[in-house]
Amino acid sequence: AQSVAQPEDQVNVAEGNPLTVKCTYSVSGNPYLFWYVQYPNRGLQFLLKYITGDNLVKGSYGFEAEFNKSQTSFHLKKPSALVSDSALYFCAVRGRDTDKLIFGTGTRLQVFP
Amino acid sequence: GAVVSQHPSWVICKSGTSVKIECRSLDFQATTMFWYRQFPKQSLMLMATSNEGSKATYEQGVEKDKFLINHASLTLSTLTVTSAHPEDSSFYICSARGLRGWNNEQFFGPGTRLTVL
């Protein structure tokens, strides 16, 4: 069965420091991988996706993620965090033979001034 | 581009009444729309997938007679919560995928918060 794990409920980082939000997945074959961000009482905003090709994917607002097939991970990173990055981040996976997105449980990112 | 709207953004209703939530793709045609439910501090759980002009496909454990989904056009899907009860209170989010097939990511609406008294 397909699954996504976000091992950290919350990540705290000081403004200006690099941030990492972890995601690992379990899916057969080569998956599509996504990161979304959710602000309070809002829907999800797409950040980036991995389909194929270069393992380092660059997305919106300076975020990037690295696909690591051997570790089945797709960690979200940003070199320098902003207070405005504080939000709930979801990793999601979709198998190549399905149109269903499977979401992780989310990681709350808190960036302190 | 790729904007999805939901209406209403929030609704409060009495137990036993029905509530309709609309999901619209504003600038693209959506052959497939998805309905999710999100409980506080939890992830999104897919409720059903609807394709324009056909019956929705419900996930295991979701009552299709309670959560009626209609996808009558390429830009509109509706979710009706029938005979709502307090346990149906939740944040409902729709998403839409365009005509170009599975490689297109889903675009999400802003969500509808339902509170059943």
Coordinates of N, CA and C in Angstrom, one line a residue:
Chain A
A1 N 0.8 -1.2 0.0 CA 0.0 0.0 0.0 C 0.9 1.3 0.0
Q2 N 0.3 2.3 -0.6 CA 1.1 3.5 -0.7 C 1.0 4.3 0.6
S3 N 2.0 4.9 1.1 CA 2.0 5.7 2.3 C 3.1 6.7 2.3
V4 N 2.8 7.8 3.1 CA 3.8 8.9 3.2 C 4.0 9.1 4.7
A5 N 5.2 9.3 5.1 CA 5.5 9.6 6.5 C 6.2 10.9 6.6
Q6 N 5.7 11.7 7.5 CA 6.4 13.0 7.9 C 6.7 12.8 9.3
P7 N 7.9 12.5 9.7 CA 8.2 12.1 11.1 C 8.1 13.2 12.1
E8 N 8.1 14.4 11.6 CA 8.1 15.5 12.6 C 6.8 16.2 12.6
D9 N 6.2 16.3 13.7 CA 4.9 17.1 13.8 C 5.2 18.6 13.7
Q10 N 6.3 19.0 14.2 CA 6.7 20.4 14.2 C 8.2 20.6 14.0
V11 N 8.5 21.6 13.2 CA 9.9 22.0 13.1 C 10.0 23.5 13.4
N12 N 11.0 23.8 14.3 CA 11.2 25.1 14.7 C 12.6 25.6 14.2
V13 N 12.6 26.8 13.6 CA 13.9 27.3 13.0 C 13.9 28.8 13.2
A14 N 15.1 29.3 13.4 CA 15.2 30.8 13.5 C 15.3 31.4 12.1
E15 N 14.7 32.6 12.0 CA 14.7 33.3 10.7 C 16.1 33.4 10.2
G16 N 16.3 33.1 8.9 CA 17.6 33.2 8.3 C 18.4 31.9 8.3
N17 N 18.0 31.0 9.1 CA 18.6 29.7 9.1 C 18.0 28.8 8.0
P18 N 18.8 27.8 7.6 CA 18.2 26.8 6.7 C 17.2 25.9 7.4
L19 N 16.2 25.5 6.6 CA 15.2 24.6 7.1 C 15.1 23.3 6.3
T20 N 14.7 22.3 7.0 CA 14.4 21.0 6.3 C 13.2 20.4 6.9
V21 N 12.3 20.0 6.1 CA 11.1 19.3 6.5 C 11.1 17.9 5.8
K22 N 11.1 16.9 6.6 CA 11.4 15.5 6.1 C 10.1 14.8 5.6
C23 N 10.4 14.0 4.6 CA 9.3 13.2 4.0 C 9.9 11.9 3.5
T24 N 9.3 10.8 3.9 CA 9.6 9.5 3.3 C 8.4 8.9 2.7
Y25 N 8.5 8.0 1.8 CA 7.3 7.4 1.1 C 7.5 5.9 0.9
S26 N 6.4 5.3 0.7 CA 6.4 3.9 0.3 C 5.4 3.7 -0.8
V27 N 5.9 3.4 -2.0 CA 5.0 3.2 -3.1 C 5.7 2.3 -4.1
S28 N 5.0 1.5 -4.8 CA 5.6 0.6 -5.8 C 5.9 1.4 -7.0
G29 N 7.0 1.1 -7.7 CA 7.3 1.8 -8.9 C 7.9 3.2 -8.7
N30 N 7.9 4.0 -9.7 CA 8.4 5.3 -9.6 C 7.3 6.3 -9.4
P31 N 7.2 7.0 -8.3 CA 6.1 7.8 -7.9 C 6.3 9.2 -8.4
Y32 N 5.1 9.9 -8.4 CA 5.1 11.4 -8.4 C 5.1 11.9 -7.0
L33 N 5.9 12.9 -6.7 CA 6.0 13.4 -5.3 C 5.7 14.9 -5.3
F34 N 5.0 15.3 -4.3 CA 4.6 16.7 -4.2 C 4.8 17.3 -2.8
W35 N 5.0 18.6 -2.8 CA 4.9 19.3 -1.5 C 3.8 20.4 -1.7
Y36 N 3.0 20.5 -0.6 CA 2.0 21.6 -0.5 C 2.2 22.3 0.8
V37 N 1.7 23.6 0.8 CA 1.7 24.4 2.0 C 0.3 24.8 2.3
Q38 N -0.1 24.8 3.6 CA -1.4 25.3 4.0 C -1.3 26.3 5.1
Y39 N -1.9 27.5 4.8 CA -2.0 28.5 5.8 C -3.3 28.3 6.5
P40 N -3.5 28.9 7.7 CA -4.7 28.7 8.5 C -6.0 28.9 7.8
N41 N -6.9 28.0 7.9 CA -8.2 28.0 7.3 C -8.2 28.3 5.8
R42 N -7.1 27.8 5.2 CA -7.0 27.9 3.7 C -6.8 26.5 3.1
G43 N -7.0 26.5 1.8 CA -6.7 25.2 1.1 C -5.2 25.1 0.9
L44 N -4.8 24.1 0.1 CA -3.4 23.8 -0.1 C -2.9 24.6 -1.3
Q45 N -1.7 25.0 -1.1 CA -1.0 25.7 -2.2 C 0.2 24.8 -2.7
F46 N 0.2 24.6 -4.0 CA 1.3 23.8 -4.6 C 2.6 24.5 -4.4
L47 N 3.6 23.7 -4.0 CA 5.0 24.3 -3.9 C 5.9 23.7 -5.0
L48 N 5.9 22.4 -5.1 CA 6.8 21.8 -6.1 C 6.4 20.3 -6.3
K49 N 7.0 19.8 -7.4 CA 6.7 18.3 -7.6 C 7.9 17.7 -8.3
Y50 N 8.0 16.4 -8.1 CA 9.0 15.6 -8.8 C 8.3 14.6 -9.7
I51 N 8.6 14.7 -11.0 CA 8.0 13.7 -11.9 C 9.1 12.8 -12.4
T52 N 10.2 13.4 -12.9 CA 11.3 12.6 -13.4 C 12.5 13.5 -13.7
G53 N 13.6 12.9 -13.9 CA 14.8 13.8 -14.3 C 15.6 14.2 -13.1
D54 N 16.0 15.4 -13.1 CA 16.9 15.9 -12.0 C 16.3 15.7 -10.6
N55 N 17.2 15.1 -9.7 CA 16.7 14.8 -8.4 C 16.4 16.0 -7.6
L56 N 17.0 17.2 -7.9 CA 16.8 18.4 -7.1 C 15.7 19.2 -7.8
V57 N 14.6 19.4 -7.2 CA 13.5 20.1 -7.7 C 13.4 21.5 -7.1
K58 N 13.3 22.5 -7.8 CA 13.1 23.9 -7.3 C 11.6 24.3 -7.5
G59 N 11.1 24.9 -6.4 CA 9.7 25.3 -6.5 C 9.5 26.8 -6.1
S60 N 8.3 27.0 -5.6 CA 7.9 28.4 -5.3 C 8.5 28.9 -4.0
Y61 N 8.6 30.2 -3.9 CA 9.1 30.9 -2.7 C 10.4 30.4 -2.2
G62 N 11.3 30.0 -3.1 CA 12.7 29.6 -2.7 C 12.8 28.2 -2.2
F63 N 11.7 27.4 -2.1 CA 11.8 26.1 -1.6 C 12.4 25.1 -2.7
E64 N 13.0 24.1 -2.2 CA 13.5 23.0 -3.1 C 13.4 21.7 -2.4
A65 N 13.4 20.6 -3.1 CA 13.3 19.3 -2.5 C 14.2 18.4 -3.3
E66 N 14.7 17.4 -2.6 CA 15.6 16.4 -3.3 C 15.0 15.0 -3.2
F67 N 14.9 14.5 -4.4 CA 14.4 13.1 -4.5 C 15.5 12.1 -4.3
N68 N 15.4 11.2 -3.3 CA 16.4 10.2 -3.1 C 15.8 8.9 -3.2
K69 N 16.0 8.2 -4.3 CA 15.3 7.0 -4.5 C 15.8 5.9 -3.6
S70 N 17.1 5.8 -3.3 CA 17.6 4.7 -2.4 C 17.0 4.9 -1.0
Q71 N 16.8 6.1 -0.5 CA 16.3 6.3 0.8 C 14.8 6.6 0.8
T72 N 14.2 6.5 -0.4 CA 12.8 6.8 -0.6 C 12.4 8.0 0.2
S73 N 13.1 9.1 0.0 CA 12.8 10.4 0.7 C 12.7 11.5 -0.3
F74 N 12.0 12.5 0.2 CA 11.7 13.7 -0.6 C 11.7 14.9 0.3
H75 N 12.8 15.2 0.9 CA 12.8 16.3 2.0 C 12.7 17.7 1.3
L76 N 12.0 18.5 2.0 CA 11.8 19.9 1.6 C 12.8 20.8 2.3
K77 N 13.4 21.7 1.5 CA 14.5 22.5 2.1 C 14.4 23.9 1.6
K78 N 15.0 24.8 2.4 CA 15.1 26.2 2.0 C 16.3 26.8 2.7
P79 N 17.2 27.4 1.9 CA 18.5 27.9 2.5 C 18.3 28.9 3.6
S80 N 17.3 29.8 3.5 CA 17.2 30.8 4.5 C 15.7 31.0 4.8
A81 N 15.3 30.6 6.0 CA 13.8 30.7 6.4 C 13.4 32.1 6.7
L82 N 12.1 32.3 6.4 CA 11.4 33.6 6.7 C 10.3 33.3 7.7
V83 N 10.0 34.3 8.5 CA 8.9 34.2 9.4 C 7.6 33.9 8.6
S84 N 7.4 34.4 7.5 CA 6.2 34.2 6.6 C 6.2 32.8 6.1
D85 N 7.2 32.0 6.3 CA 7.2 30.6 5.9 C 6.4 29.7 6.9
S86 N 6.1 30.3 8.0 CA 5.5 29.5 9.1 C 4.1 29.1 8.6
A87 N 3.9 27.8 8.5 CA 2.7 27.2 8.0 C 2.7 25.7 8.2
L88 N 1.7 25.0 7.6 CA 1.6 23.6 7.7 C 2.0 23.0 6.3
Y89 N 2.9 22.1 6.3 CA 3.5 21.6 5.1 C 3.1 20.1 4.9
F90 N 2.6 19.8 3.7 CA 2.2 18.4 3.5 C 3.0 17.8 2.3
C91 N 3.5 16.6 2.5 CA 4.1 15.9 1.4 C 3.1 14.9 0.9
A92 N 3.1 14.7 -0.4 CA 2.1 13.8 -1.0 C 2.8 13.0 -2.1
V93 N 2.2 11.8 -2.3 CA 2.7 10.9 -3.3 C 1.6 10.3 -4.1
R94 N 1.9 10.1 -5.4 CA 0.9 9.5 -6.3 C 1.6 8.5 -7.1
G95 N 1.1 7.3 -7.2 CA 1.7 6.3 -8.1 C 1.4 6.6 -9.5
R96 N 2.2 6.0 -10.4 CA 2.1 6.4 -11.8 C 0.8 5.8 -12.5
D97 N 0.2 4.8 -11.8 CA -1.0 4.2 -12.4 C -2.3 4.6 -11.7
T98 N -2.2 5.7 -11.0 CA -3.4 6.1 -10.2 C -3.4 7.6 -10.2
D99 N -4.6 8.1 -10.0 CA -4.7 9.6 -9.9 C -5.0 10.0 -8.4
K100 N -4.8 9.1 -7.5 CA -5.1 9.5 -6.1 C -3.8 10.0 -5.4
L101 N -4.0 11.1 -4.7 CA -2.9 11.6 -3.9 C -3.0 11.1 -2.5
I102 N -1.8 10.6 -2.0 CA -1.8 10.2 -0.6 C -1.0 11.2 0.2
F103 N -1.5 11.7 1.2 CA -0.9 12.8 1.9 C -0.2 12.3 3.2
G104 N 0.9 12.9 3.6 CA 1.4 12.7 4.9 C 0.6 13.4 5.9
T105 N 1.0 13.3 7.2 CA 0.2 13.9 8.3 C 0.5 15.4 8.5
G106 N 1.5 15.9 7.8 CA 1.7 17.3 7.9 C 2.8 17.6 8.9
T107 N 3.5 18.7 8.6 CA 4.6 19.2 9.6 C 4.4 20.7 9.7
R108 N 4.2 21.1 10.9 CA 4.0 22.5 11.2 C 5.4 23.1 11.3
L109 N 5.7 24.1 10.4 CA 6.9 24.8 10.5 C 6.7 26.2 11.2
Q110 N 7.5 26.4 12.2 CA 7.5 27.6 12.9 C 8.8 28.3 12.8
V111 N 8.8 29.5 12.2 CA 10.0 30.3 12.0 C 10.0 31.4 13.0
F112 N 11.0 31.5 13.8 CA 11.0 32.5 14.9 C 11.9 33.7 14.4
P113 N 11.5 34.9 14.7 CA 12.3 36.1 14.3 C 13.6 36.1 15.1
Chain B
G1 N -3.2 31.5 -13.5 CA -4.1 30.5 -13.9 C -4.3 29.4 -12.9
A2 N -5.2 28.4 -13.3 CA -5.5 27.2 -12.4 C -6.0 27.6 -11.1
V3 N -7.1 28.4 -11.1 CA -7.7 28.8 -9.8 C -9.0 28.0 -9.6
V4 N -9.1 27.5 -8.3 CA -10.3 26.7 -7.9 C -10.9 27.5 -6.8
S5 N -12.2 27.7 -6.9 CA -12.9 28.3 -5.8 C -13.9 27.4 -5.1
Q6 N -14.3 27.7 -3.9 CA -15.3 27.0 -3.2 C -16.2 27.9 -2.6
H7 N -17.5 27.5 -2.5 CA -18.5 28.3 -1.9 C -19.5 27.4 -1.2
P8 N -19.9 27.7 0.1 CA -19.4 28.9 0.8 C -18.0 28.6 1.4
S9 N -17.4 29.6 2.0 CA -16.1 29.4 2.7 C -16.3 28.8 4.1
W10 N -17.5 29.2 4.6 CA -17.8 28.6 5.9 C -19.4 28.5 6.0
V11 N -19.8 27.5 6.7 CA -21.3 27.4 6.9 C -21.6 26.7 8.3
I12 N -22.6 27.3 8.9 CA -23.1 26.7 10.2 C -24.5 26.2 9.9
C13 N -24.8 25.0 10.3 CA -26.2 24.5 10.1 C -26.6 23.7 11.3
K14 N -27.9 23.5 11.3 CA -28.5 22.7 12.4 C -28.4 21.2 12.1
S15 N -28.4 20.4 13.1 CA -28.3 19.0 12.9 C -29.6 18.5 12.1
G16 N -29.4 17.7 11.2 CA -30.5 17.2 10.4 C -30.7 17.9 9.1
T17 N -30.1 19.0 8.9 CA -30.3 19.7 7.6 C -29.2 19.3 6.6
S18 N -29.4 19.7 5.4 CA -28.5 19.4 4.3 C -27.7 20.6 3.9
V19 N -26.5 20.4 3.5 CA -25.6 21.5 3.1 C -24.9 21.2 1.8
K20 N -25.0 22.2 0.9 CA -24.3 22.0 -0.4 C -23.1 22.8 -0.5
I21 N -22.0 22.3 -0.9 CA -20.7 23.0 -1.1 C -20.4 22.9 -2.6
E22 N -20.0 24.0 -3.2 CA -19.7 24.1 -4.6 C -18.2 24.2 -4.8
C23 N -17.7 23.6 -5.8 CA -16.3 23.7 -6.2 C -16.2 24.0 -7.6
R24 N -15.6 25.1 -8.0 CA -15.5 25.6 -9.4 C -14.1 25.7 -9.8
S25 N -13.8 25.3 -11.0 CA -12.5 25.6 -11.7 C -12.8 26.9 -12.5
L26 N -12.1 28.0 -12.2 CA -12.4 29.3 -12.7 C -11.8 29.5 -14.1
D27 N -10.7 29.0 -14.4 CA -10.0 29.3 -15.6 C -9.5 28.1 -16.4
F28 N -10.0 26.9 -16.0 CA -9.7 25.7 -16.8 C -10.8 24.7 -16.7
Q29 N -10.8 23.8 -17.5 CA -11.8 22.7 -17.5 C -11.3 21.5 -16.7
A30 N -12.1 21.1 -15.8 CA -11.6 20.0 -14.9 C -12.4 18.8 -15.2
T31 N -11.7 17.8 -15.8 CA -12.4 16.5 -16.0 C -12.6 15.8 -14.7
T32 N -11.7 16.0 -13.8 CA -11.8 15.2 -12.5 C -11.7 16.2 -11.4
M33 N -12.5 16.0 -10.4 CA -12.5 16.8 -9.2 C -12.4 15.8 -8.0
F34 N -11.8 16.2 -7.0 CA -11.6 15.4 -5.8 C -12.1 16.1 -4.6
W35 N -12.7 15.4 -3.7 CA -13.2 15.9 -2.4 C -12.4 15.3 -1.3
Y36 N -11.9 16.2 -0.4 CA -11.2 15.8 0.8 C -11.8 16.3 2.0
R37 N -11.5 15.6 3.1 CA -12.0 16.1 4.4 C -10.7 16.2 5.3
Q38 N -10.7 17.2 6.1 CA -9.6 17.4 7.0 C -10.1 17.7 8.4
F39 N -9.7 16.9 9.3 CA -10.0 17.1 10.7 C -8.9 18.0 11.3
P40 N -9.2 18.7 12.4 CA -8.2 19.5 13.0 C -6.9 18.8 13.3
K41 N -5.8 19.5 12.8 CA -4.4 19.0 13.1 C -4.2 17.6 12.4
Q42 N -5.0 17.3 11.4 CA -4.8 16.0 10.7 C -4.6 16.2 9.2
S43 N -4.3 15.2 8.5 CA -4.0 15.3 7.1 C -5.3 15.3 6.3
L44 N -5.2 15.5 5.0 CA -6.4 15.4 4.2 C -6.7 13.9 3.8
M45 N -8.0 13.6 3.9 CA -8.4 12.3 3.6 C -9.3 12.3 2.4
L46 N -8.9 11.6 1.3 CA -9.7 11.6 0.1 C -11.1 11.0 0.4
M47 N -12.1 11.7 0.1 CA -13.5 11.1 0.2 C -14.0 10.5 -1.0
A48 N -13.8 11.2 -2.1 CA -14.3 10.7 -3.4 C -13.7 11.4 -4.6
T49 N -13.8 10.7 -5.7 CA -13.3 11.3 -7.0 C -14.5 11.4 -7.9
S50 N -14.6 12.5 -8.5 CA -15.7 12.7 -9.4 C -15.2 13.0 -10.8
N51 N -15.8 12.4 -11.8 CA -15.5 12.7 -13.2 C -16.7 13.3 -13.9
E52 N -16.5 14.3 -14.7 CA -17.6 15.0 -15.3 C -18.5 14.0 -16.0
G53 N -19.8 14.0 -15.7 CA -20.8 13.3 -16.4 C -20.9 11.8 -15.9
S54 N -20.2 11.4 -14.9 CA -20.3 10.1 -14.4 C -20.4 10.1 -12.9
K55 N -20.8 8.9 -12.4 CA -20.9 8.8 -10.9 C -19.6 8.9 -10.2
A56 N -19.6 9.4 -9.0 CA -18.4 9.6 -8.3 C -17.9 8.2 -7.7
T57 N -16.7 8.1 -7.5 CA -16.1 6.9 -6.9 C -15.7 7.3 -5.5
Y58 N -16.3 6.6 -4.5 CA -16.1 6.9 -3.1 C -15.0 6.0 -2.5
E59 N -14.3 6.6 -1.6 CA -13.3 5.8 -0.9 C -14.0 4.9 0.2
Q60 N -13.3 3.9 0.5 CA -13.8 3.0 1.5 C -14.2 3.7 2.8
G61 N -15.3 3.4 3.3 CA -15.8 4.0 4.6 C -16.5 5.3 4.4
V62 N -16.6 5.8 3.2 CA -17.4 7.1 3.0 C -18.8 6.7 2.5
E63 N -19.8 7.2 3.2 CA -21.2 6.9 2.8 C -21.6 7.7 1.6
K64 N -21.8 7.1 0.5 CA -22.2 7.8 -0.7 C -23.6 8.4 -0.6
D65 N -24.5 7.8 0.2 CA -25.8 8.4 0.4 C -25.8 9.6 1.3
K66 N -24.8 9.7 2.1 CA -24.7 10.9 3.0 C -23.9 12.0 2.3
F67 N -22.9 11.7 1.5 CA -22.1 12.7 0.9 C -22.4 12.6 -0.6
L68 N -23.4 13.3 -1.1 CA -23.7 13.3 -2.5 C -22.9 14.2 -3.3
I69 N -22.3 13.6 -4.4 CA -21.4 14.4 -5.2 C -22.0 14.4 -6.7
N70 N -22.0 15.6 -7.2 CA -22.5 15.8 -8.6 C -21.4 16.6 -9.3
H71 N -21.1 16.1 -10.5 CA -20.1 16.8 -11.3 C -20.7 17.0 -12.7
A72 N -21.6 18.0 -12.7 CA -22.5 18.1 -13.9 C -21.8 18.8 -15.1
S73 N -20.7 19.6 -14.8 CA -20.1 20.3 -15.9 C -18.6 20.2 -15.7
L74 N -17.8 20.7 -16.7 CA -16.4 20.6 -16.6 C -15.8 21.7 -15.7
T75 N -16.7 22.5 -15.1 CA -16.1 23.6 -14.2 C -16.8 23.5 -12.8
L76 N -17.7 22.6 -12.6 CA -18.5 22.6 -11.3 C -18.7 21.2 -10.8
S77 N -18.3 21.1 -9.5 CA -18.7 19.9 -8.8 C -19.3 20.3 -7.5
T78 N -20.3 19.6 -7.0 CA -20.9 19.9 -5.7 C -20.9 18.7 -4.8
L79 N -20.8 19.0 -3.5 CA -20.8 18.0 -2.5 C -22.0 18.4 -1.6
T80 N -22.9 17.5 -1.4 CA -24.0 17.8 -0.5 C -23.9 16.8 0.7
V81 N -23.9 17.4 1.9 CA -23.9 16.6 3.1 C -25.3 16.6 3.5
T82 N -25.9 15.4 3.4 CA -27.3 15.2 3.8 C -27.5 14.8 5.2
S83 N -28.5 15.4 5.8 CA -28.9 15.1 7.2 C -27.6 15.2 8.1
A84 N -27.1 16.4 8.1 CA -25.8 16.6 8.7 C -25.9 16.4 10.2
H85 N -24.8 15.9 10.8 CA -24.7 15.7 12.3 C -23.4 16.4 12.8
P86 N -23.3 16.6 14.0 CA -22.1 17.3 14.6 C -20.8 16.6 14.2
E87 N -20.9 15.3 14.0 CA -19.6 14.6 13.7 C -19.2 14.8 12.2
D88 N -20.1 15.4 11.4 CA -19.7 15.8 10.1 C -19.0 17.2 10.0
S89 N -19.0 17.8 11.1 CA -18.2 19.1 11.2 C -16.8 18.9 10.8
S90 N -16.3 19.6 9.9 CA -15.0 19.4 9.4 C -14.6 20.5 8.4
F91 N -13.4 20.4 7.8 CA -13.0 21.3 6.8 C -13.0 20.5 5.5
Y92 N -13.7 20.9 4.5 CA -13.9 20.2 3.3 C -13.1 20.9 2.2
I93 N -12.3 20.2 1.5 CA -11.4 20.8 0.5 C -11.6 20.1 -0.8
C94 N -11.8 20.8 -1.9 CA -11.9 20.1 -3.2 C -10.6 20.5 -4.0
S95 N -10.4 19.6 -5.0 CA -9.3 19.9 -5.9 C -9.8 19.6 -7.3
A96 N -9.1 20.1 -8.3 CA -9.5 19.9 -9.7 C -8.3 19.6 -10.5
R97 N -8.4 18.7 -11.5 CA -7.4 18.4 -12.4 C -7.9 18.6 -13.8
G98 N -7.0 19.2 -14.6 CA -7.4 19.6 -16.0 C -7.4 18.5 -17.0
L99 N -7.6 18.9 -18.2 CA -7.9 18.0 -19.3 C -6.7 17.2 -19.7
R100 N -5.5 17.7 -19.3 CA -4.3 17.1 -19.9 C -3.8 15.8 -19.3
G101 N -4.6 15.3 -18.4 CA -4.4 13.9 -17.9 C -3.7 13.9 -16.5
W102 N -3.1 12.7 -16.2 CA -2.6 12.5 -14.9 C -1.4 13.3 -14.5
N103 N -0.6 13.7 -15.5 CA 0.6 14.4 -15.2 C 0.3 15.8 -14.6
N104 N -0.9 16.3 -14.8 CA -1.2 17.6 -14.2 C -1.4 17.5 -12.7
E105 N -0.9 18.4 -12.0 CA -1.1 18.3 -10.5 C -2.5 18.8 -10.2
Q106 N -3.0 18.5 -9.1 CA -4.3 18.9 -8.6 C -4.2 20.3 -8.1
F107 N -5.2 21.1 -8.4 CA -5.3 22.5 -7.9 C -6.4 22.5 -6.8
F108 N -6.0 23.1 -5.7 CA -6.9 23.0 -4.5 C -7.7 24.2 -4.3
G109 N -8.9 24.0 -3.9 CA -9.8 25.2 -3.5 C -9.4 25.6 -2.1
P110 N -9.9 26.7 -1.6 CA -9.6 27.3 -0.3 C -10.2 26.6 0.8
G111 N -11.2 25.7 0.6 CA -11.8 24.9 1.6 C -13.1 25.5 2.1
T112 N -13.9 24.7 2.7 CA -15.2 25.1 3.3 C -15.2 24.5 4.7
R113 N -15.4 25.4 5.7 CA -15.5 24.9 7.1 C -17.0 24.7 7.4
L114 N -17.3 23.5 7.7 CA -18.7 23.1 8.1 C -18.8 22.9 9.6
T115 N -19.7 23.6 10.2 CA -20.0 23.4 11.6 C -21.5 23.0 11.8
V116 N -21.7 21.8 12.3 CA -23.1 21.4 12.5 C -23.4 21.4 14.0
L117 N -24.4 22.2 14.3 CA -24.8 22.4 15.7 C -25.7 21.3 16.2

